[in-house]
mmCIF file of N, CA, C and O in Angstrom:
data_model
loop_
_atom_site.group_PDB
_atom_site.id
_atom_site.type_symbol
_atom_site.label_atom_id
_atom_site.label_comp_id
_atom_site.label_asym_id
_atom_site.label_seq_id
_atom_site.Cartn_x
_atom_site.Cartn_y
_atom_site.Cartn_z
ATOM 1 N N MET A 1 -95.117 225.351 32.062
ATOM 2 C CA MET A 1 -94.729 226.643 31.536
ATOM 3 C C MET A 1 -94.870 227.689 32.628
ATOM 4 O O MET A 1 -95.716 227.569 33.493
ATOM 5 N N GLN A 2 -94.046 228.685 32.519
ATOM 6 C CA GLN A 2 -94.081 229.785 33.473
ATOM 7 C C GLN A 2 -94.047 231.107 32.720
ATOM 8 O O GLN A 2 -93.653 231.158 31.559
ATOM 9 N N ARG A 3 -94.450 232.146 33.424
ATOM 10 C CA ARG A 3 -94.371 233.486 32.847
ATOM 11 C C ARG A 3 -93.068 234.126 33.266
ATOM 12 O O ARG A 3 -92.481 233.795 34.287
ATOM 13 N N GLY A 4 -92.620 235.074 32.476
ATOM 14 C CA GLY A 4 -91.410 235.802 32.813
ATOM 15 C C GLY A 4 -91.295 237.059 31.971
ATOM 16 O O GLY A 4 -92.199 237.410 31.220
ATOM 17 N N ARG A 5 -90.171 237.718 32.103
ATOM 18 C CA ARG A 5 -89.910 238.945 31.345
ATOM 19 C C ARG A 5 -88.471 238.909 30.856
ATOM 20 O O ARG A 5 -87.565 238.507 31.577
ATOM 21 N N ILE A 6 -88.267 239.328 29.612
ATOM 22 C CA ILE A 6 -86.920 239.438 29.078
ATOM 23 C C ILE A 6 -86.314 240.733 29.608
ATOM 24 O O ILE A 6 -86.886 241.811 29.430
ATOM 25 N N ILE A 7 -85.164 240.607 30.266
ATOM 26 C CA ILE A 7 -84.535 241.792 30.852
ATOM 27 C C ILE A 7 -83.232 242.162 30.146
ATOM 28 O O ILE A 7 -82.600 243.158 30.494
ATOM 29 N N GLY A 8 -82.844 241.374 29.147
ATOM 30 C CA GLY A 8 -81.633 241.689 28.399
ATOM 31 C C GLY A 8 -81.310 240.606 27.396
ATOM 32 O O GLY A 8 -82.024 239.612 27.271
ATOM 33 N N SER A 9 -80.241 240.811 26.647
ATOM 34 C CA SER A 9 -79.792 239.806 25.699
ATOM 35 C C SER A 9 -78.329 239.481 25.966
ATOM 36 O O SER A 9 -77.614 240.250 26.604
ATOM 37 N N LEU A 10 -77.908 238.343 25.496
ATOM 38 C CA LEU A 10 -76.545 237.863 25.702
ATOM 39 C C LEU A 10 -75.978 237.376 24.382
ATOM 40 O O LEU A 10 -76.712 237.030 23.466
ATOM 41 N N TRP A 11 -74.684 237.330 24.310
ATOM 42 C CA TRP A 11 -74.027 236.676 23.182
ATOM 43 C C TRP A 11 -72.795 235.988 23.721
ATOM 44 O O TRP A 11 -72.238 236.380 24.744
ATOM 45 N N ALA A 12 -72.376 234.956 23.029
ATOM 46 C CA ALA A 12 -71.217 234.179 23.464
ATOM 47 C C ALA A 12 -70.207 234.111 22.329
ATOM 48 O O ALA A 12 -70.557 233.786 21.200
ATOM 49 N N ASP A 13 -68.966 234.433 22.641
ATOM 50 C CA ASP A 13 -67.910 234.317 21.639
ATOM 51 C C ASP A 13 -67.595 232.860 21.348
ATOM 52 O O ASP A 13 -67.234 232.511 20.231
ATOM 53 N N ARG A 14 -67.729 232.019 22.361
ATOM 54 C CA ARG A 14 -67.478 230.591 22.203
ATOM 55 C C ARG A 14 -68.711 229.817 22.640
ATOM 56 O O ARG A 14 -69.242 230.048 23.727
ATOM 57 N N HIS A 15 -69.154 228.929 21.792
ATOM 58 C CA HIS A 15 -70.317 228.108 22.113
ATOM 59 C C HIS A 15 -70.279 226.845 21.254
ATOM 60 O O HIS A 15 -69.479 226.740 20.323
ATOM 61 N N LEU A 16 -71.138 225.904 21.579
ATOM 62 C CA LEU A 16 -71.260 224.701 20.762
ATOM 63 C C LEU A 16 -71.736 225.097 19.370
ATOM 64 O O LEU A 16 -72.617 225.960 19.238
ATOM 65 N N PRO A 17 -71.202 224.476 18.332
ATOM 66 C CA PRO A 17 -71.659 224.800 16.975
ATOM 67 C C PRO A 17 -73.163 224.607 16.796
ATOM 68 O O PRO A 17 -73.785 225.281 15.971
ATOM 69 N N ALA A 18 -73.771 223.724 17.591
ATOM 70 C CA ALA A 18 -75.217 223.493 17.490
ATOM 71 C C ALA A 18 -76.024 224.734 17.864
ATOM 72 O O ALA A 18 -77.185 224.870 17.484
ATOM 73 N N TYR A 19 -75.419 225.675 18.590
ATOM 74 C CA TYR A 19 -76.114 226.898 18.982
ATOM 75 C C TYR A 19 -76.037 227.999 17.925
ATOM 76 O O TYR A 19 -76.567 229.084 18.127
ATOM 77 N N ASP A 20 -75.368 227.748 16.810
ATOM 78 C CA ASP A 20 -75.283 228.752 15.743
ATOM 79 C C ASP A 20 -76.688 229.152 15.295
ATOM 80 O O ASP A 20 -77.540 228.291 15.037
ATOM 81 N N GLY A 21 -76.946 230.435 15.233
ATOM 82 C CA GLY A 21 -78.237 230.943 14.793
ATOM 83 C C GLY A 21 -79.277 231.087 15.883
ATOM 84 O O GLY A 21 -80.360 231.604 15.637
ATOM 85 N N LEU A 22 -78.997 230.622 17.082
ATOM 86 C CA LEU A 22 -79.945 230.754 18.192
ATOM 87 C C LEU A 22 -79.588 231.982 19.024
ATOM 88 O O LEU A 22 -78.418 232.274 19.254
ATOM 89 N N ARG A 23 -80.609 232.706 19.469
ATOM 90 C CA ARG A 23 -80.394 233.891 20.298
ATOM 91 C C ARG A 23 -80.526 233.521 21.768
ATOM 92 O O ARG A 23 -81.328 232.670 22.133
ATOM 93 N N LEU A 24 -79.740 234.190 22.599
ATOM 94 C CA LEU A 24 -79.813 233.989 24.042
ATOM 95 C C LEU A 24 -80.418 235.224 24.691
ATOM 96 O O LEU A 24 -80.104 236.347 24.302
ATOM 97 N N ALA A 25 -81.276 235.019 25.666
ATOM 98 C CA ALA A 25 -81.925 236.121 26.372
ATOM 99 C C ALA A 25 -81.711 235.965 27.864
ATOM 100 O O ALA A 25 -81.651 234.853 28.391
ATOM 101 N N LEU A 26 -81.604 237.078 28.546
ATOM 102 C CA LEU A 26 -81.558 237.105 29.999
ATOM 103 C C LEU A 26 -82.993 237.329 30.469
ATOM 104 O O LEU A 26 -83.618 238.329 30.095
ATOM 105 N N VAL A 27 -83.527 236.382 31.235
ATOM 106 C CA VAL A 27 -84.929 236.447 31.639
ATOM 107 C C VAL A 27 -85.055 236.395 33.153
ATOM 108 O O VAL A 27 -84.175 235.904 33.853
ATOM 109 N N SER A 28 -86.171 236.893 33.628
ATOM 110 C CA SER A 28 -86.530 236.804 35.031
ATOM 111 C C SER A 28 -87.905 236.150 35.107
ATOM 112 O O SER A 28 -88.851 236.621 34.471
ATOM 113 N N ARG A 29 -87.997 235.037 35.840
ATOM 114 C CA ARG A 29 -89.286 234.339 35.965
ATOM 115 C C ARG A 29 -90.202 235.080 36.929
ATOM 116 O O ARG A 29 -89.752 235.789 37.819
ATOM 117 N N ARG A 30 -91.505 234.882 36.769
ATOM 118 C CA ARG A 30 -92.501 235.424 37.693
ATOM 119 C C ARG A 30 -92.925 234.322 38.657
ATOM 120 O O ARG A 30 -93.127 233.186 38.261
ATOM 121 N N GLY A 31 -93.053 234.686 39.918
ATOM 122 C CA GLY A 31 -93.514 233.745 40.927
ATOM 123 C C GLY A 31 -95.030 233.648 40.926
ATOM 124 O O GLY A 31 -95.713 234.344 40.168
ATOM 125 N N PRO A 32 -95.592 232.811 41.803
ATOM 126 C CA PRO A 32 -97.044 232.670 41.892
ATOM 127 C C PRO A 32 -97.747 233.980 42.251
ATOM 128 O O PRO A 32 -98.914 234.176 41.925
ATOM 129 N N ASP A 33 -97.042 234.883 42.929
ATOM 130 C CA ASP A 33 -97.644 236.165 43.299
ATOM 131 C C ASP A 33 -97.515 237.194 42.188
ATOM 132 O O ASP A 33 -97.962 238.331 42.329
ATOM 133 N N GLY A 34 -96.895 236.832 41.067
ATOM 134 C CA GLY A 34 -96.760 237.746 39.931
ATOM 135 C C GLY A 34 -95.506 238.601 39.962
ATOM 136 O O GLY A 34 -95.247 239.337 39.014
ATOM 137 N N ARG A 35 -94.724 238.506 41.022
ATOM 138 C CA ARG A 35 -93.506 239.316 41.122
ATOM 139 C C ARG A 35 -92.360 238.666 40.358
ATOM 140 O O ARG A 35 -92.253 237.441 40.297
ATOM 141 N N LEU A 36 -91.482 239.499 39.818
ATOM 142 C CA LEU A 36 -90.310 239.001 39.120
ATOM 143 C C LEU A 36 -89.290 238.480 40.116
ATOM 144 O O LEU A 36 -89.050 239.095 41.158
ATOM 145 N N ASN A 37 -88.678 237.361 39.790
ATOM 146 C CA ASN A 37 -87.615 236.788 40.604
ATOM 147 C C ASN A 37 -86.377 237.663 40.460
ATOM 148 O O ASN A 37 -86.076 238.155 39.383
ATOM 149 N N ALA A 38 -85.642 237.853 41.524
ATOM 150 C CA ALA A 38 -84.461 238.715 41.493
ATOM 151 C C ALA A 38 -83.275 238.041 40.810
ATOM 152 O O ALA A 38 -82.328 238.709 40.419
ATOM 153 N N ARG A 39 -83.315 236.736 40.644
ATOM 154 C CA ARG A 39 -82.204 236.001 40.041
ATOM 155 C C ARG A 39 -82.434 235.811 38.536
ATOM 156 O O ARG A 39 -83.294 235.036 38.127
ATOM 157 N N PRO A 40 -81.678 236.500 37.694
ATOM 158 C CA PRO A 40 -81.858 236.333 36.248
ATOM 159 C C PRO A 40 -81.325 234.984 35.767
ATOM 160 O O PRO A 40 -80.438 234.396 36.390
ATOM 161 N N GLU A 41 -81.878 234.506 34.660
ATOM 162 C CA GLU A 41 -81.474 233.231 34.072
ATOM 163 C C GLU A 41 -81.265 233.420 32.575
ATOM 164 O O GLU A 41 -81.820 234.336 31.972
ATOM 165 N N VAL A 42 -80.506 232.526 31.974
ATOM 166 C CA VAL A 42 -80.261 232.563 30.532
ATOM 167 C C VAL A 42 -81.220 231.589 29.858
ATOM 168 O O VAL A 42 -81.373 230.447 30.290
ATOM 169 N N ALA A 43 -81.861 232.041 28.782
ATOM 170 C CA ALA A 43 -82.788 231.200 28.029
ATOM 171 C C ALA A 43 -82.484 231.315 26.541
ATOM 172 O O ALA A 43 -82.037 232.361 26.063
ATOM 173 N N VAL A 44 -82.734 230.235 25.822
ATOM 174 C CA VAL A 44 -82.658 230.275 24.370
ATOM 175 C C VAL A 44 -83.971 230.880 23.878
ATOM 176 O O VAL A 44 -85.051 230.472 24.300
ATOM 177 N N GLU A 45 -83.863 231.859 23.012
ATOM 178 C CA GLU A 45 -85.050 232.561 22.519
ATOM 179 C C GLU A 45 -85.495 231.941 21.198
ATOM 180 O O GLU A 45 -84.831 232.075 20.180
ATOM 181 N N VAL A 46 -86.626 231.252 21.242
ATOM 182 C CA VAL A 46 -87.152 230.577 20.060
ATOM 183 C C VAL A 46 -88.049 231.510 19.259
ATOM 184 O O VAL A 46 -88.117 231.417 18.034
ATOM 185 N N VAL A 47 -88.722 232.414 19.925
ATOM 186 C CA VAL A 47 -89.612 233.377 19.262
ATOM 187 C C VAL A 47 -88.921 234.739 19.221
ATOM 188 O O VAL A 47 -87.971 234.979 19.935
ATOM 189 N N GLU A 48 -89.395 235.606 18.384
ATOM 190 C CA GLU A 48 -88.818 236.953 18.276
ATOM 191 C C GLU A 48 -89.433 237.851 19.348
ATOM 192 O O GLU A 48 -90.487 238.439 19.151
ATOM 193 N N ALA A 49 -88.777 237.937 20.480
ATOM 194 C CA ALA A 49 -89.239 238.789 21.574
ATOM 195 C C ALA A 49 -88.122 239.757 21.920
ATOM 196 O O ALA A 49 -86.949 239.432 21.787
ATOM 197 N N GLY A 50 -88.482 240.929 22.348
ATOM 198 C CA GLY A 50 -87.478 241.926 22.685
ATOM 199 C C GLY A 50 -87.409 242.189 24.172
ATOM 200 O O GLY A 50 -88.197 241.669 24.965
ATOM 201 N N ARG A 51 -86.482 243.044 24.533
ATOM 202 C CA ARG A 51 -86.294 243.411 25.938
ATOM 203 C C ARG A 51 -87.573 244.027 26.490
ATOM 204 O O ARG A 51 -88.212 244.856 25.856
ATOM 205 N N GLY A 52 -87.952 243.601 27.680
ATOM 206 C CA GLY A 52 -89.156 244.098 28.334
ATOM 207 C C GLY A 52 -90.414 243.314 27.997
ATOM 208 O O GLY A 52 -91.465 243.554 28.582
ATOM 209 N N ALA A 53 -90.328 242.362 27.073
ATOM 210 C CA ALA A 53 -91.509 241.586 26.672
ATOM 211 C C ALA A 53 -91.880 240.581 27.754
ATOM 212 O O ALA A 53 -91.022 239.963 28.372
ATOM 213 N N GLU A 54 -93.180 240.436 27.984
ATOM 214 C CA GLU A 54 -93.694 239.389 28.866
ATOM 215 C C GLU A 54 -93.763 238.111 28.040
ATOM 216 O O GLU A 54 -94.321 238.109 26.937
ATOM 217 N N VAL A 55 -93.184 237.043 28.553
ATOM 218 C CA VAL A 55 -93.035 235.829 27.753
ATOM 219 C C VAL A 55 -93.451 234.585 28.518
ATOM 220 O O VAL A 55 -93.599 234.603 29.737
ATOM 221 N N LEU A 56 -93.643 233.500 27.766
ATOM 222 C CA LEU A 56 -93.855 232.178 28.331
ATOM 223 C C LEU A 56 -92.538 231.422 28.250
ATOM 224 O O LEU A 56 -91.850 231.470 27.223
ATOM 225 N N LEU A 57 -92.208 230.711 29.322
ATOM 226 C CA LEU A 57 -90.948 229.982 29.401
ATOM 227 C C LEU A 57 -91.221 228.495 29.568
ATOM 228 O O LEU A 57 -92.111 228.104 30.316
ATOM 229 N N ALA A 58 -90.463 227.690 28.847
ATOM 230 C CA ALA A 58 -90.497 226.237 29.029
ATOM 231 C C ALA A 58 -89.149 225.833 29.610
ATOM 232 O O ALA A 58 -88.110 226.352 29.200
ATOM 233 N N ASP A 59 -89.172 224.919 30.574
ATOM 234 C CA ASP A 59 -87.903 224.484 31.152
ATOM 235 C C ASP A 59 -87.775 222.971 31.070
ATOM 236 O O ASP A 59 -88.712 222.269 30.721
ATOM 237 N N GLY A 60 -86.570 222.478 31.355
ATOM 238 C CA GLY A 60 -86.313 221.047 31.310
ATOM 239 C C GLY A 60 -86.331 220.513 29.892
ATOM 240 O O GLY A 60 -85.938 221.176 28.939
ATOM 241 N N ARG A 61 -86.771 219.286 29.742
ATOM 242 C CA ARG A 61 -86.809 218.621 28.438
ATOM 243 C C ARG A 61 -87.691 219.376 27.448
ATOM 244 O O ARG A 61 -87.410 219.421 26.251
ATOM 245 N N GLU A 62 -88.758 219.980 27.940
ATOM 246 C CA GLU A 62 -89.663 220.724 27.063
ATOM 247 C C GLU A 62 -88.950 221.908 26.399
ATOM 248 O O GLU A 62 -89.279 222.296 25.296
ATOM 249 N N ALA A 63 -87.976 222.494 27.083
ATOM 250 C CA ALA A 63 -87.213 223.599 26.496
ATOM 251 C C ALA A 63 -86.439 223.118 25.279
ATOM 252 O O ALA A 63 -86.406 223.779 24.241
ATOM 253 N N ALA A 64 -85.800 221.963 25.380
ATOM 254 C CA ALA A 64 -85.045 221.418 24.250
ATOM 255 C C ALA A 64 -85.972 221.047 23.102
ATOM 256 O O ALA A 64 -85.626 221.222 21.934
ATOM 257 N N LEU A 65 -87.162 220.551 23.410
ATOM 258 C CA LEU A 65 -88.117 220.187 22.353
ATOM 259 C C LEU A 65 -88.660 221.407 21.623
ATOM 260 O O LEU A 65 -89.152 221.292 20.506
ATOM 261 N N ALA A 66 -88.575 222.573 22.226
ATOM 262 C CA ALA A 66 -89.069 223.795 21.591
ATOM 263 C C ALA A 66 -88.090 224.364 20.566
ATOM 264 O O ALA A 66 -88.448 225.240 19.793
ATOM 265 N N LEU A 67 -86.866 223.864 20.553
ATOM 266 C CA LEU A 67 -85.857 224.360 19.622
ATOM 267 C C LEU A 67 -86.195 223.946 18.197
ATOM 268 O O LEU A 67 -86.928 222.984 17.979
ATOM 269 N N PRO A 68 -85.670 224.670 17.209
ATOM 270 C CA PRO A 68 -85.945 224.313 15.807
ATOM 271 C C PRO A 68 -85.495 222.885 15.481
ATOM 272 O O PRO A 68 -84.590 222.349 16.118
ATOM 273 N N ALA A 69 -86.127 222.305 14.474
ATOM 274 C CA ALA A 69 -85.775 220.951 14.034
ATOM 275 C C ALA A 69 -84.284 220.891 13.733
ATOM 276 O O ALA A 69 -83.705 221.821 13.193
ATOM 277 N N GLY A 70 -83.660 219.808 14.109
ATOM 278 C CA GLY A 70 -82.239 219.643 13.898
ATOM 279 C C GLY A 70 -81.398 220.136 15.069
ATOM 280 O O GLY A 70 -80.211 219.866 15.135
ATOM 281 N N GLN A 71 -82.014 220.881 15.989
ATOM 282 C CA GLN A 71 -81.290 221.396 17.151
ATOM 283 C C GLN A 71 -81.956 220.952 18.449
ATOM 284 O O GLN A 71 -81.665 221.479 19.500
ATOM 285 N N ARG A 72 -82.834 219.974 18.384
ATOM 286 C CA ARG A 72 -83.615 219.574 19.550
ATOM 287 C C ARG A 72 -82.858 218.725 20.554
ATOM 288 O O ARG A 72 -83.362 218.449 21.621
ATOM 289 N N PHE A 73 -81.679 218.279 20.213
ATOM 290 C CA PHE A 73 -80.954 217.412 21.129
ATOM 291 C C PHE A 73 -79.702 218.069 21.681
ATOM 292 O O PHE A 73 -78.793 217.405 22.136
ATOM 293 N N ILE A 74 -79.669 219.403 21.684
ATOM 294 C CA ILE A 74 -78.554 220.108 22.306
ATOM 295 C C ILE A 74 -78.945 220.433 23.746
ATOM 296 O O ILE A 74 -80.124 220.486 24.085
ATOM 297 N N PRO A 75 -77.986 220.649 24.625
ATOM 298 C CA PRO A 75 -78.316 220.962 26.017
ATOM 299 C C PRO A 75 -79.056 222.294 26.126
ATOM 300 O O PRO A 75 -78.578 223.311 25.636
ATOM 301 N N CYS A 76 -80.221 222.264 26.728
ATOM 302 C CA CYS A 76 -81.024 223.478 26.896
ATOM 303 C C CYS A 76 -81.944 223.274 28.092
ATOM 304 O O CYS A 76 -82.720 222.327 28.122
ATOM 305 N N ASP A 77 -81.855 224.177 29.074
ATOM 306 C CA ASP A 77 -82.686 224.070 30.273
ATOM 307 C C ASP A 77 -83.851 225.040 30.297
ATOM 308 O O ASP A 77 -84.807 224.848 31.038
ATOM 309 N N LEU A 78 -83.780 226.110 29.495
ATOM 310 C CA LEU A 78 -84.820 227.129 29.532
ATOM 311 C C LEU A 78 -84.968 227.762 28.155
ATOM 312 O O LEU A 78 -83.967 228.108 27.526
ATOM 313 N N ALA A 79 -86.197 227.892 27.684
ATOM 314 C CA ALA A 79 -86.449 228.482 26.369
ATOM 315 C C ALA A 79 -87.633 229.439 26.437
ATOM 316 O O ALA A 79 -88.607 229.194 27.148
ATOM 317 N N VAL A 80 -87.532 230.529 25.698
ATOM 318 C CA VAL A 80 -88.642 231.467 25.529
ATOM 319 C C VAL A 80 -89.479 230.918 24.384
ATOM 320 O O VAL A 80 -89.016 230.835 23.251
ATOM 321 N N VAL A 81 -90.733 230.525 24.672
ATOM 322 C CA VAL A 81 -91.551 229.855 23.665
ATOM 323 C C VAL A 81 -92.781 230.653 23.235
ATOM 324 O O VAL A 81 -93.495 230.240 22.330
ATOM 325 N N GLY A 82 -93.039 231.782 23.864
ATOM 326 C CA GLY A 82 -94.198 232.586 23.484
ATOM 327 C C GLY A 82 -94.094 233.996 24.023
ATOM 328 O O GLY A 82 -93.400 234.248 25.005
ATOM 329 N N VAL A 83 -94.789 234.907 23.349
ATOM 330 C CA VAL A 83 -94.846 236.300 23.776
ATOM 331 C C VAL A 83 -96.277 236.596 24.194
ATOM 332 O O VAL A 83 -97.224 236.326 23.437
ATOM 333 N N LEU A 84 -96.455 237.125 25.397
ATOM 334 C CA LEU A 84 -97.790 237.464 25.893
ATOM 335 C C LEU A 84 -98.154 238.869 25.435
ATOM 336 O O LEU A 84 -97.468 239.832 25.775
ATOM 337 N N ASP A 85 -99.213 238.985 24.667
ATOM 338 C CA ASP A 85 -99.663 240.290 24.203
ATOM 339 C C ASP A 85 -100.570 240.969 25.217
ATOM 340 O O ASP A 85 -100.566 242.182 25.361
ATOM 341 N N ASN A 86 -101.373 240.158 25.907
ATOM 342 C CA ASN A 86 -102.343 240.702 26.844
ATOM 343 C C ASN A 86 -102.598 239.642 27.908
ATOM 344 O O ASN A 86 -102.497 238.461 27.643
ATOM 345 N N GLN A 87 -102.928 240.086 29.105
ATOM 346 C CA GLN A 87 -103.285 239.127 30.147
ATOM 347 C C GLN A 87 -104.479 239.628 30.919
ATOM 348 O O GLN A 87 -104.641 240.826 31.117
ATOM 349 N N ASP A 88 -105.314 238.713 31.322
ATOM 350 C CA ASP A 88 -106.479 239.033 32.133
ATOM 351 C C ASP A 88 -106.385 238.184 33.402
ATOM 352 O O ASP A 88 -107.149 237.265 33.607
ATOM 353 N N TRP A 89 -105.360 238.488 34.191
ATOM 354 C CA TRP A 89 -105.078 237.711 35.383
ATOM 355 C C TRP A 89 -104.475 238.617 36.432
ATOM 356 O O TRP A 89 -103.637 239.453 36.137
ATOM 357 N N GLU A 90 -104.905 238.458 37.643
ATOM 358 C CA GLU A 90 -104.343 239.167 38.771
ATOM 359 C C GLU A 90 -103.968 238.145 39.834
ATOM 360 O O GLU A 90 -104.695 237.179 40.039
ATOM 361 N N PRO A 91 -102.842 238.324 40.502
ATOM 362 C CA PRO A 91 -102.477 237.372 41.555
ATOM 363 C C PRO A 91 -103.503 237.366 42.678
ATOM 364 O O PRO A 91 -104.124 238.390 42.958
ATOM 365 N N GLU A 92 -103.710 236.185 43.270
ATOM 366 C CA GLU A 92 -104.665 236.066 44.359
ATOM 367 C C GLU A 92 -104.081 236.677 45.626
ATOM 368 O O GLU A 92 -102.886 236.581 45.878
ATOM 369 N N GLU A 93 -104.921 237.291 46.399
ATOM 370 C CA GLU A 93 -104.509 237.871 47.683
ATOM 371 C C GLU A 93 -104.371 236.747 48.690
ATOM 372 O O GLU A 93 -105.194 235.832 48.753
ATOM 373 N N SER A 94 -103.332 236.789 49.494
ATOM 374 C CA SER A 94 -103.156 235.806 50.568
ATOM 375 C C SER A 94 -104.070 236.173 51.732
ATOM 376 O O SER A 94 -104.222 237.350 52.071
ATOM 377 N N PRO A 95 -104.708 235.158 52.362
ATOM 378 C CA PRO A 95 -105.610 235.470 53.498
ATOM 379 C C PRO A 95 -104.866 235.930 54.712
ATOM 380 O O PRO A 95 -103.752 235.787 54.929
#
């Protein structure tokens, strides 16, 4: 799992019927230093998170497993699986 931030939302006029009812979010992952990656990615939003929310992201097979029952076998590379309410972590300083 990785941390990230929701920077926007997306919608698709055409998509696989299996994606009906699923929300898409534009997210930016955080690197080990805590900085946001400049390259945004599309994720399926499993939890109710809004723009600007700090979130937990699952990628690969784990992203597909996070989808609701009956939709776990559709193609999915990235999913928003949690919302971070508070954090007690600071990136380590490089020597």
